[in-house]
PDB file of C-alpha atoms in Angstrom:
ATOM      1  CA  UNK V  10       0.000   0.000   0.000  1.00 46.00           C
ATOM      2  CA  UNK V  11       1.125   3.295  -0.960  1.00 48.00           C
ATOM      3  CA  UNK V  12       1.739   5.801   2.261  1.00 60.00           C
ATOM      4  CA  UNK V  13      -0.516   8.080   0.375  1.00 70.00           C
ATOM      5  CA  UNK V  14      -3.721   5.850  -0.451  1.00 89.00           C
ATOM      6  CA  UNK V  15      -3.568   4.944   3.214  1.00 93.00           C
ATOM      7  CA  UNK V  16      -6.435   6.223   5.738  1.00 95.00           C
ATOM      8  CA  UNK V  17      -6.496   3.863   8.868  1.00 97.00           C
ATOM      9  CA  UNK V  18      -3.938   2.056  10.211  1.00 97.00           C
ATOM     10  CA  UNK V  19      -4.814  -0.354  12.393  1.00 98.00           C
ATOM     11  CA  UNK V  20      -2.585  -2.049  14.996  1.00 98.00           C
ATOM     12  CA  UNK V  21      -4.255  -5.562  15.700  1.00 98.00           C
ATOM     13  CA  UNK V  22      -2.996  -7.867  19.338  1.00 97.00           C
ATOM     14  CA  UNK V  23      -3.334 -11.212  19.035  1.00 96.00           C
ATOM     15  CA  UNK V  24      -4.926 -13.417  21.864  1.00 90.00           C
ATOM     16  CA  UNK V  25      -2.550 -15.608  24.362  1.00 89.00           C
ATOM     17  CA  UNK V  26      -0.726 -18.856  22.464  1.00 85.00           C
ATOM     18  CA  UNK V  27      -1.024 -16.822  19.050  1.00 89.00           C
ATOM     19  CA  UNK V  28       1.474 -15.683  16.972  1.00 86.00           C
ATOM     20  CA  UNK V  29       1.038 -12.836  14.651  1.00 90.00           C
ATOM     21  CA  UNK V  30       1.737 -13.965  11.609  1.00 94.00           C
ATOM     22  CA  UNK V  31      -1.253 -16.287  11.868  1.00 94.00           C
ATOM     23  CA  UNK V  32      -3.155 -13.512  13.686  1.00 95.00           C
ATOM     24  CA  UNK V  33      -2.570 -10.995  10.589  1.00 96.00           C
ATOM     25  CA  UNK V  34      -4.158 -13.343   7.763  1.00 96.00           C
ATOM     26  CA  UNK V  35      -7.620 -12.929   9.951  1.00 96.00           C
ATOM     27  CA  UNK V  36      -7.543  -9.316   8.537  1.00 97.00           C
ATOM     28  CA  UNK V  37      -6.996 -10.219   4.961  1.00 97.00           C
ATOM     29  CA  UNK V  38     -10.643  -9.304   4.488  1.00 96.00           C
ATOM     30  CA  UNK V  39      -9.693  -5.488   5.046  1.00 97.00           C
ATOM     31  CA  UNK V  40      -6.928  -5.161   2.603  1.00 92.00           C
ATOM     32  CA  UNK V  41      -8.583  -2.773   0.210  1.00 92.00           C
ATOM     33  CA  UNK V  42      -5.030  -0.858  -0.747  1.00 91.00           C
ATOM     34  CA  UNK V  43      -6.511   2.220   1.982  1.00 94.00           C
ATOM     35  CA  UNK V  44      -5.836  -0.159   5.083  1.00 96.00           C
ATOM     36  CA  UNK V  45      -2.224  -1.045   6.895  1.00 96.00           C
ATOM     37  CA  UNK V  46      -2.846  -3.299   9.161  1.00 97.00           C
ATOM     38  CA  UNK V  47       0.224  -3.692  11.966  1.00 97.00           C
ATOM     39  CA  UNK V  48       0.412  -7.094  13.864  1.00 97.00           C
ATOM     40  CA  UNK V  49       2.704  -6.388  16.901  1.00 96.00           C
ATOM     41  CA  UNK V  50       3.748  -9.754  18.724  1.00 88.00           C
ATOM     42  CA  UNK V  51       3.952 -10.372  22.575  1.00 86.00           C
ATOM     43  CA  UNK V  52       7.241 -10.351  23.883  1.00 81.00           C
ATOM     44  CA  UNK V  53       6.949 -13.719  25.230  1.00 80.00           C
ATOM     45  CA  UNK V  54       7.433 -16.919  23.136  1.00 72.00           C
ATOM     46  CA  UNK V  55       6.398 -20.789  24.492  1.00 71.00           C
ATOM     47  CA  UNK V  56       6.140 -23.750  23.460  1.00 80.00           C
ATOM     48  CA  UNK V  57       1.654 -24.593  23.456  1.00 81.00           C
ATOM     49  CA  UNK V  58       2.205 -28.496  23.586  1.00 76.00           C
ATOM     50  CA  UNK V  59       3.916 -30.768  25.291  1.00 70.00           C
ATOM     51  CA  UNK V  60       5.636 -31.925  22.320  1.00 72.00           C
ATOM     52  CA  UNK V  61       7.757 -28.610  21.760  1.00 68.00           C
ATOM     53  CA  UNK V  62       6.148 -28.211  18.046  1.00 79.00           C
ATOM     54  CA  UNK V  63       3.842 -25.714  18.090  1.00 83.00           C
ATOM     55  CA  UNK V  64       5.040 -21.734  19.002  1.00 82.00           C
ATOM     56  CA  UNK V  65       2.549 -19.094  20.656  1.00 82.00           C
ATOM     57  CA  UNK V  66       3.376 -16.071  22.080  1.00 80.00           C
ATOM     58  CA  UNK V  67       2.047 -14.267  25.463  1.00 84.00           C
ATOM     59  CA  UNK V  68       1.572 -11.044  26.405  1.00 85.00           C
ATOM     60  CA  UNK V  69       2.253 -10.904  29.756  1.00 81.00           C
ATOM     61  CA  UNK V  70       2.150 -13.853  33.132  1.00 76.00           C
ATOM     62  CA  UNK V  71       1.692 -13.344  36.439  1.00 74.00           C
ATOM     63  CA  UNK V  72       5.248 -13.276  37.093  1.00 81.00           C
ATOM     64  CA  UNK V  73       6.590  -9.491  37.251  1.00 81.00           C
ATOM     65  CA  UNK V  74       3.399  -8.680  35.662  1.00 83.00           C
ATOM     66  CA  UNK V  75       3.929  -4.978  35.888  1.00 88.00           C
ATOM     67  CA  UNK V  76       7.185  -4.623  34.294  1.00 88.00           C
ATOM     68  CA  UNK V  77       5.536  -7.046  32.012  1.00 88.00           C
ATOM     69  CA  UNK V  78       2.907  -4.655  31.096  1.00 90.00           C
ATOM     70  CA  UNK V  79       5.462  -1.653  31.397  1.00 92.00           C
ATOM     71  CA  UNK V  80       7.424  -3.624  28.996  1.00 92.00           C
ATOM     72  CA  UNK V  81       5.011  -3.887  26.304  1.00 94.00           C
ATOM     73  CA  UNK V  82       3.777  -0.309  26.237  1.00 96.00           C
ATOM     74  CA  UNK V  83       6.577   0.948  25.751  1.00 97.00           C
ATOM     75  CA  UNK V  84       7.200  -1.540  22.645  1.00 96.00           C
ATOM     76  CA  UNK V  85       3.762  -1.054  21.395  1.00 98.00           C
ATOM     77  CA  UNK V  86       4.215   3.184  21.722  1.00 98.00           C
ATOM     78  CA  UNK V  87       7.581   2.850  19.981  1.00 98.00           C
ATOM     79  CA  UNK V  88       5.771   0.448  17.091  1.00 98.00           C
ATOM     80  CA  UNK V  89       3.075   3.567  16.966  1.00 98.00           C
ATOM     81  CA  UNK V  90       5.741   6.093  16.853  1.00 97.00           C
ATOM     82  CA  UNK V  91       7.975   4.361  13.963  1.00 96.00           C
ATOM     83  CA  UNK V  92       4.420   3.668  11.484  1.00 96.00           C
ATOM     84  CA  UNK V  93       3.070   6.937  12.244  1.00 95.00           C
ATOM     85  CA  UNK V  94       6.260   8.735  10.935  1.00 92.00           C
ATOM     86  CA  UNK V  95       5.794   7.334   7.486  1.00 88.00           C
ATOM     87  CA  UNK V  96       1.784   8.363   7.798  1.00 89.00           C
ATOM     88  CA  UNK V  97       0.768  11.773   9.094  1.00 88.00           C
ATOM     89  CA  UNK V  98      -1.151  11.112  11.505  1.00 91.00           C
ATOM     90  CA  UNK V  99      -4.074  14.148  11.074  1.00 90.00           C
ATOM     91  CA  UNK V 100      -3.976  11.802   7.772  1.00 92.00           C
ATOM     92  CA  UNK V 101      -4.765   8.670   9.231  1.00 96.00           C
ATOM     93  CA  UNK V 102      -7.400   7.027  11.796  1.00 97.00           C
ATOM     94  CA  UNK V 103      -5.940   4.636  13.999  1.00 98.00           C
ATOM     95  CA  UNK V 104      -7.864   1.532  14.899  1.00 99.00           C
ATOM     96  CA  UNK V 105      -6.536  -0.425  17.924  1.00 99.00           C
ATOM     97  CA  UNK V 106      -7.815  -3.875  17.971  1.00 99.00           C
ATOM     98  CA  UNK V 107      -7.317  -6.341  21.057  1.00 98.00           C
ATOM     99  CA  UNK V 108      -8.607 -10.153  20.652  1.00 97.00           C
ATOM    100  CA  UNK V 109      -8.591 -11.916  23.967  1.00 94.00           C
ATOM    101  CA  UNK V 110      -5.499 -11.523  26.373  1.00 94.00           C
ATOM    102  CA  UNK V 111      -4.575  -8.877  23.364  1.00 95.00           C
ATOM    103  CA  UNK V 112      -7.708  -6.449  24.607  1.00 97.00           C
ATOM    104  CA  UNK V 113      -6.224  -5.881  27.986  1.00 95.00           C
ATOM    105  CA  UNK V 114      -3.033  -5.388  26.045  1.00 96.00           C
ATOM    106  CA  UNK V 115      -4.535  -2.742  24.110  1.00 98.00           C
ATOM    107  CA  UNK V 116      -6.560  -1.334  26.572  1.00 97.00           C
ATOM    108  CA  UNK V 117      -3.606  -1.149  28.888  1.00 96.00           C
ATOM    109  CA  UNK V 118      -1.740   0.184  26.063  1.00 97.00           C
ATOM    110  CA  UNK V 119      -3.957   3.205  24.874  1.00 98.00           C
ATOM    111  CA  UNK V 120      -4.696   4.213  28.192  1.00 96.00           C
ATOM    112  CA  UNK V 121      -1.240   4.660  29.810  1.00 95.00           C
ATOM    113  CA  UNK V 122       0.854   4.731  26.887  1.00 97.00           C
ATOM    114  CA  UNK V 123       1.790   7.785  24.438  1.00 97.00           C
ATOM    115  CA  UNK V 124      -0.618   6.563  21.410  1.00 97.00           C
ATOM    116  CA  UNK V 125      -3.784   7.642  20.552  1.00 96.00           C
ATOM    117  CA  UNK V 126      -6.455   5.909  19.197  1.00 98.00           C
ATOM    118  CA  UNK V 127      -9.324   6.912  16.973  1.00 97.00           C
ATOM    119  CA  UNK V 128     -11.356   3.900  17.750  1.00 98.00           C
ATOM    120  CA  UNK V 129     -10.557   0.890  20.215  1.00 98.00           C
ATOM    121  CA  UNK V 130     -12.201  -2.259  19.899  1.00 98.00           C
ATOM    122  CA  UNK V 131     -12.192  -4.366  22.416  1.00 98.00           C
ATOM    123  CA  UNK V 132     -12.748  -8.574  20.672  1.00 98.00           C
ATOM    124  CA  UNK V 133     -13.877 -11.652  23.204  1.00 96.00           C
ATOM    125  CA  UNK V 134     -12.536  -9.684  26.550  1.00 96.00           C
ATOM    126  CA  UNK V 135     -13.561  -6.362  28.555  1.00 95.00           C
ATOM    127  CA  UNK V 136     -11.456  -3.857  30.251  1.00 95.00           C
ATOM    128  CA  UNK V 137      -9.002  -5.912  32.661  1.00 93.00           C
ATOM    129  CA  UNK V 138     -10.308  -5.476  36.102  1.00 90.00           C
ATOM    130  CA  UNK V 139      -7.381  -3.199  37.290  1.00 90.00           C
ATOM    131  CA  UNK V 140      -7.544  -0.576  35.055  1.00 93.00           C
ATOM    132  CA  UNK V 141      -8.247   2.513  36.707  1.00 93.00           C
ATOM    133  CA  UNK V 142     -11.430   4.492  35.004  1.00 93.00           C
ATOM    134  CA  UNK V 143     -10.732   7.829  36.657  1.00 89.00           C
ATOM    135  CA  UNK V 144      -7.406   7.738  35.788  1.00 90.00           C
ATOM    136  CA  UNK V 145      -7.992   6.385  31.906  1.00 92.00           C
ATOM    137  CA  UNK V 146     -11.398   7.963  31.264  1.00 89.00           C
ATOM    138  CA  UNK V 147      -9.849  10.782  29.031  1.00 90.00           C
ATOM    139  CA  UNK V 148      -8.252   8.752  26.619  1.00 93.00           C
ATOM    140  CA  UNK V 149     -11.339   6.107  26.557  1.00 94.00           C
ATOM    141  CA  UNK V 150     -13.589   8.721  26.280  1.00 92.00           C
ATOM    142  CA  UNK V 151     -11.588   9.871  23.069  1.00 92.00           C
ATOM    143  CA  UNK V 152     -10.973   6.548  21.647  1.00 95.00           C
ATOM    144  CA  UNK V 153     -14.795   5.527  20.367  1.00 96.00           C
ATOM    145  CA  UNK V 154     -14.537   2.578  22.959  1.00 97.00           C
ATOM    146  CA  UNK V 155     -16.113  -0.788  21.257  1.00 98.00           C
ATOM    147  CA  UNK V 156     -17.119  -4.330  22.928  1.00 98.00           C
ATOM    148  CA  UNK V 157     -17.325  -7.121  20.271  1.00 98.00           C
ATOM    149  CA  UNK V 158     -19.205 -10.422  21.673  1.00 96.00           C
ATOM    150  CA  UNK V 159     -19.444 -13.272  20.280  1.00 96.00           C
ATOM    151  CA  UNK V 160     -23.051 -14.736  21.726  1.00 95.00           C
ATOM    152  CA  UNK V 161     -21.781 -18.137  21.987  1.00 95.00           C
ATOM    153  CA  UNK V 162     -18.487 -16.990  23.483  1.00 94.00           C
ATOM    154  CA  UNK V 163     -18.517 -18.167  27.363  1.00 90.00           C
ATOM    155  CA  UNK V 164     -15.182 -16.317  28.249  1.00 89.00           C
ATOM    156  CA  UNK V 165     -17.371 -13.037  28.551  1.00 93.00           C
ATOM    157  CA  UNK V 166     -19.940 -12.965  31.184  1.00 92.00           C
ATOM    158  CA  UNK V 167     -22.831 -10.952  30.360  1.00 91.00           C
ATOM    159  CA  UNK V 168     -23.321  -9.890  33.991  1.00 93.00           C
ATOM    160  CA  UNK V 169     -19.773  -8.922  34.009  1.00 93.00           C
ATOM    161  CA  UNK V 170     -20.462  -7.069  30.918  1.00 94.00           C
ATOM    162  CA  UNK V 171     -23.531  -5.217  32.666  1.00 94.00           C
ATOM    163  CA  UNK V 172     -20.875  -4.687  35.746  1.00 94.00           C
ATOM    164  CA  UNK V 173     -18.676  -2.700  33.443  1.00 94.00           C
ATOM    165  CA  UNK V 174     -21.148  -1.420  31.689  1.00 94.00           C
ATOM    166  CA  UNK V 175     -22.912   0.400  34.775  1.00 95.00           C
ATOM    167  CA  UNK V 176     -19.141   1.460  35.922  1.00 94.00           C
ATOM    168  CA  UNK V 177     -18.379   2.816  32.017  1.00 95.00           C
ATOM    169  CA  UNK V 178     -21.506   5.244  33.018  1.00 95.00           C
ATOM    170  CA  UNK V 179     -20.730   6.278  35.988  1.00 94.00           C
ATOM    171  CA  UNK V 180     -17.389   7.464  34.714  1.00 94.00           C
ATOM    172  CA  UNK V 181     -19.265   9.028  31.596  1.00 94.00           C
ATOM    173  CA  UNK V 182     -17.547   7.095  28.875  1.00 95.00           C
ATOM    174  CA  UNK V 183     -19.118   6.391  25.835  1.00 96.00           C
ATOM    175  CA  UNK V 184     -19.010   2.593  24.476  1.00 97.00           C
ATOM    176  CA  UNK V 185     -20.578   0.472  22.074  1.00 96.00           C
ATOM    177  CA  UNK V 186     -21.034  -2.706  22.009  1.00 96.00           C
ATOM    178  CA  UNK V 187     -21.646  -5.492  18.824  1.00 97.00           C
ATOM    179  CA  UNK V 188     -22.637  -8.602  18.997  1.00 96.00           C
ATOM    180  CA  UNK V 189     -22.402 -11.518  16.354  1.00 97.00           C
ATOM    181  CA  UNK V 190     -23.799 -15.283  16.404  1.00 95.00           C
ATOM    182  CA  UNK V 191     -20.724 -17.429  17.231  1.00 93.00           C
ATOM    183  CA  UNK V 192     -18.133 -17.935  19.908  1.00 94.00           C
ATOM    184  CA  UNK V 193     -14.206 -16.807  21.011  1.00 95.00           C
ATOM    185  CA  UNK V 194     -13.121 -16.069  17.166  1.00 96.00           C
ATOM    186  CA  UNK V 195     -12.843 -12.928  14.954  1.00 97.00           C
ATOM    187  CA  UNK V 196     -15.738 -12.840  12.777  1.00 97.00           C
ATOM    188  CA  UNK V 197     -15.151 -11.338   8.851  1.00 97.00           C
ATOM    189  CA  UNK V 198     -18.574  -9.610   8.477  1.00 97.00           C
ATOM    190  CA  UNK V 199     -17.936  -7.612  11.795  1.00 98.00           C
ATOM    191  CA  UNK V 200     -14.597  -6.549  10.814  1.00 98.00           C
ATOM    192  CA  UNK V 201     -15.921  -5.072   7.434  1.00 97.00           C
ATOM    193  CA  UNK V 202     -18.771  -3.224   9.394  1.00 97.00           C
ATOM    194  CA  UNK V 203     -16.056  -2.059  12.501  1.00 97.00           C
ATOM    195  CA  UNK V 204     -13.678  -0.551   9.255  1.00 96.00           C
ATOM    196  CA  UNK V 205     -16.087   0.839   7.655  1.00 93.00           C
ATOM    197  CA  UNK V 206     -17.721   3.411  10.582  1.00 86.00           C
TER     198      UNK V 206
END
Protein backbone atom coordinates (compact mmCIF):
# COMPACT_ATOMS: atom_id res chain seq x y z
CA UNK A 1 0.00 0.00 0.00
CA UNK A 2 1.12 3.29 -0.96
CA UNK A 3 1.74 5.80 2.26
CA UNK A 4 -0.52 8.08 0.38
CA UNK A 5 -3.72 5.85 -0.45
CA UNK A 6 -3.57 4.94 3.21
CA UNK A 7 -6.43 6.22 5.74
CA UNK A 8 -6.50 3.86 8.87
CA UNK A 9 -3.94 2.06 10.21
CA UNK A 10 -4.81 -0.35 12.39
CA UNK A 11 -2.58 -2.05 15.00
CA UNK A 12 -4.26 -5.56 15.70
CA UNK A 13 -3.00 -7.87 19.34
CA UNK A 14 -3.33 -11.21 19.04
CA UNK A 15 -4.93 -13.42 21.86
CA UNK A 16 -2.55 -15.61 24.36
CA UNK A 17 -0.73 -18.86 22.46
CA UNK A 18 -1.02 -16.82 19.05
CA UNK A 19 1.47 -15.68 16.97
CA UNK A 20 1.04 -12.84 14.65
CA UNK A 21 1.74 -13.97 11.61
CA UNK A 22 -1.25 -16.29 11.87
CA UNK A 23 -3.15 -13.51 13.69
CA UNK A 24 -2.57 -11.00 10.59
CA UNK A 25 -4.16 -13.34 7.76
CA UNK A 26 -7.62 -12.93 9.95
CA UNK A 27 -7.54 -9.32 8.54
CA UNK A 28 -7.00 -10.22 4.96
CA UNK A 29 -10.64 -9.30 4.49
CA UNK A 30 -9.69 -5.49 5.05
CA UNK A 31 -6.93 -5.16 2.60
CA UNK A 32 -8.58 -2.77 0.21
CA UNK A 33 -5.03 -0.86 -0.75
CA UNK A 34 -6.51 2.22 1.98
CA UNK A 35 -5.84 -0.16 5.08
CA UNK A 36 -2.22 -1.05 6.90
CA UNK A 37 -2.85 -3.30 9.16
CA UNK A 38 0.22 -3.69 11.97
CA UNK A 39 0.41 -7.09 13.86
CA UNK A 40 2.70 -6.39 16.90
CA UNK A 41 3.75 -9.75 18.72
CA UNK A 42 3.95 -10.37 22.57
CA UNK A 43 7.24 -10.35 23.88
CA UNK A 44 6.95 -13.72 25.23
CA UNK A 45 7.43 -16.92 23.14
CA UNK A 46 6.40 -20.79 24.49
CA UNK A 47 6.14 -23.75 23.46
CA UNK A 48 1.65 -24.59 23.46
CA UNK A 49 2.21 -28.50 23.59
CA UNK A 50 3.92 -30.77 25.29
CA UNK A 51 5.64 -31.93 22.32
CA UNK A 52 7.76 -28.61 21.76
CA UNK A 53 6.15 -28.21 18.05
CA UNK A 54 3.84 -25.71 18.09
CA UNK A 55 5.04 -21.73 19.00
CA UNK A 56 2.55 -19.09 20.66
CA UNK A 57 3.38 -16.07 22.08
CA UNK A 58 2.05 -14.27 25.46
CA UNK A 59 1.57 -11.04 26.41
CA UNK A 60 2.25 -10.90 29.76
CA UNK A 61 2.15 -13.85 33.13
CA UNK A 62 1.69 -13.34 36.44
CA UNK A 63 5.25 -13.28 37.09
CA UNK A 64 6.59 -9.49 37.25
CA UNK A 65 3.40 -8.68 35.66
CA UNK A 66 3.93 -4.98 35.89
CA UNK A 67 7.19 -4.62 34.29
CA UNK A 68 5.54 -7.05 32.01
CA UNK A 69 2.91 -4.66 31.10
CA UNK A 70 5.46 -1.65 31.40
CA UNK A 71 7.42 -3.62 29.00
CA UNK A 72 5.01 -3.89 26.30
CA UNK A 73 3.78 -0.31 26.24
CA UNK A 74 6.58 0.95 25.75
CA UNK A 75 7.20 -1.54 22.65
CA UNK A 76 3.76 -1.05 21.40
CA UNK A 77 4.21 3.18 21.72
CA UNK A 78 7.58 2.85 19.98
CA UNK A 79 5.77 0.45 17.09
CA UNK A 80 3.08 3.57 16.97
CA UNK A 81 5.74 6.09 16.85
CA UNK A 82 7.98 4.36 13.96
CA UNK A 83 4.42 3.67 11.48
CA UNK A 84 3.07 6.94 12.24
CA UNK A 85 6.26 8.74 10.94
CA UNK A 86 5.79 7.33 7.49
CA UNK A 87 1.78 8.36 7.80
CA UNK A 88 0.77 11.77 9.09
CA UNK A 89 -1.15 11.11 11.51
CA UNK A 90 -4.07 14.15 11.07
CA UNK A 91 -3.98 11.80 7.77
CA UNK A 92 -4.77 8.67 9.23
CA UNK A 93 -7.40 7.03 11.80
CA UNK A 94 -5.94 4.64 14.00
CA UNK A 95 -7.86 1.53 14.90
CA UNK A 96 -6.54 -0.43 17.92
CA UNK A 97 -7.82 -3.87 17.97
CA UNK A 98 -7.32 -6.34 21.06
CA UNK A 99 -8.61 -10.15 20.65
CA UNK A 100 -8.59 -11.92 23.97
CA UNK A 101 -5.50 -11.52 26.37
CA UNK A 102 -4.57 -8.88 23.36
CA UNK A 103 -7.71 -6.45 24.61
CA UNK A 104 -6.22 -5.88 27.99
CA UNK A 105 -3.03 -5.39 26.05
CA UNK A 106 -4.54 -2.74 24.11
CA UNK A 107 -6.56 -1.33 26.57
CA UNK A 108 -3.61 -1.15 28.89
CA UNK A 109 -1.74 0.18 26.06
CA UNK A 110 -3.96 3.21 24.87
CA UNK A 111 -4.70 4.21 28.19
CA UNK A 112 -1.24 4.66 29.81
CA UNK A 113 0.85 4.73 26.89
CA UNK A 114 1.79 7.79 24.44
CA UNK A 115 -0.62 6.56 21.41
CA UNK A 116 -3.78 7.64 20.55
CA UNK A 117 -6.46 5.91 19.20
CA UNK A 118 -9.32 6.91 16.97
CA UNK A 119 -11.36 3.90 17.75
CA UNK A 120 -10.56 0.89 20.22
CA UNK A 121 -12.20 -2.26 19.90
CA UNK A 122 -12.19 -4.37 22.42
CA UNK A 123 -12.75 -8.57 20.67
CA UNK A 124 -13.88 -11.65 23.20
CA UNK A 125 -12.54 -9.68 26.55
CA UNK A 126 -13.56 -6.36 28.55
CA UNK A 127 -11.46 -3.86 30.25
CA UNK A 128 -9.00 -5.91 32.66
CA UNK A 129 -10.31 -5.48 36.10
CA UNK A 130 -7.38 -3.20 37.29
CA UNK A 131 -7.54 -0.58 35.05
CA UNK A 132 -8.25 2.51 36.71
CA UNK A 133 -11.43 4.49 35.00
CA UNK A 134 -10.73 7.83 36.66
CA UNK A 135 -7.41 7.74 35.79
CA UNK A 136 -7.99 6.39 31.91
CA UNK A 137 -11.40 7.96 31.26
CA UNK A 138 -9.85 10.78 29.03
CA UNK A 139 -8.25 8.75 26.62
CA UNK A 140 -11.34 6.11 26.56
CA UNK A 141 -13.59 8.72 26.28
CA UNK A 142 -11.59 9.87 23.07
CA UNK A 143 -10.97 6.55 21.65
CA UNK A 144 -14.79 5.53 20.37
CA UNK A 145 -14.54 2.58 22.96
CA UNK A 146 -16.11 -0.79 21.26
CA UNK A 147 -17.12 -4.33 22.93
CA UNK A 148 -17.33 -7.12 20.27
CA UNK A 149 -19.20 -10.42 21.67
CA UNK A 150 -19.44 -13.27 20.28
CA UNK A 151 -23.05 -14.74 21.73
CA UNK A 152 -21.78 -18.14 21.99
CA UNK A 153 -18.49 -16.99 23.48
CA UNK A 154 -18.52 -18.17 27.36
CA UNK A 155 -15.18 -16.32 28.25
CA UNK A 156 -17.37 -13.04 28.55
CA UNK A 157 -19.94 -12.97 31.18
CA UNK A 158 -22.83 -10.95 30.36
CA UNK A 159 -23.32 -9.89 33.99
CA UNK A 160 -19.77 -8.92 34.01
CA UNK A 161 -20.46 -7.07 30.92
CA UNK A 162 -23.53 -5.22 32.67
CA UNK A 163 -20.87 -4.69 35.75
CA UNK A 164 -18.68 -2.70 33.44
CA UNK A 165 -21.15 -1.42 31.69
CA UNK A 166 -22.91 0.40 34.78
CA UNK A 167 -19.14 1.46 35.92
CA UNK A 168 -18.38 2.82 32.02
CA UNK A 169 -21.51 5.24 33.02
CA UNK A 170 -20.73 6.28 35.99
CA UNK A 171 -17.39 7.46 34.71
CA UNK A 172 -19.26 9.03 31.60
CA UNK A 173 -17.55 7.09 28.88
CA UNK A 174 -19.12 6.39 25.84
CA UNK A 175 -19.01 2.59 24.48
CA UNK A 176 -20.58 0.47 22.07
CA UNK A 177 -21.03 -2.71 22.01
CA UNK A 178 -21.65 -5.49 18.82
CA UNK A 179 -22.64 -8.60 19.00
CA UNK A 180 -22.40 -11.52 16.35
CA UNK A 181 -23.80 -15.28 16.40
CA UNK A 182 -20.72 -17.43 17.23
CA UNK A 183 -18.13 -17.93 19.91
CA UNK A 184 -14.21 -16.81 21.01
CA UNK A 185 -13.12 -16.07 17.17
CA UNK A 186 -12.84 -12.93 14.95
CA UNK A 187 -15.74 -12.84 12.78
CA UNK A 188 -15.15 -11.34 8.85
CA UNK A 189 -18.57 -9.61 8.48
CA UNK A 190 -17.94 -7.61 11.79
CA UNK A 191 -14.60 -6.55 10.81
CA UNK A 192 -15.92 -5.07 7.43
CA UNK A 193 -18.77 -3.22 9.39
CA UNK A 194 -16.06 -2.06 12.50
CA UNK A 195 -13.68 -0.55 9.25
CA UNK A 196 -16.09 0.84 7.66
CA UNK A 197 -17.72 3.41 10.58
Amino acid sequence: THRRDVRQVWFVCHGYGQLAQQFLRQFEVLDDGRRLIVAPEGLSRYYTDHMERRVGASWMTGEDRLSEISDYVDYLDALYEHVLKRHRRSCVDVYVLGFSQGAATAARWISHGSATADRLILWAALLPPDLDLGIAWGKLEDSRLTFVVGEQDEGVRTSELEELEARLVDHQIPYETVSFTGGHRLDPDVLRSLAAT
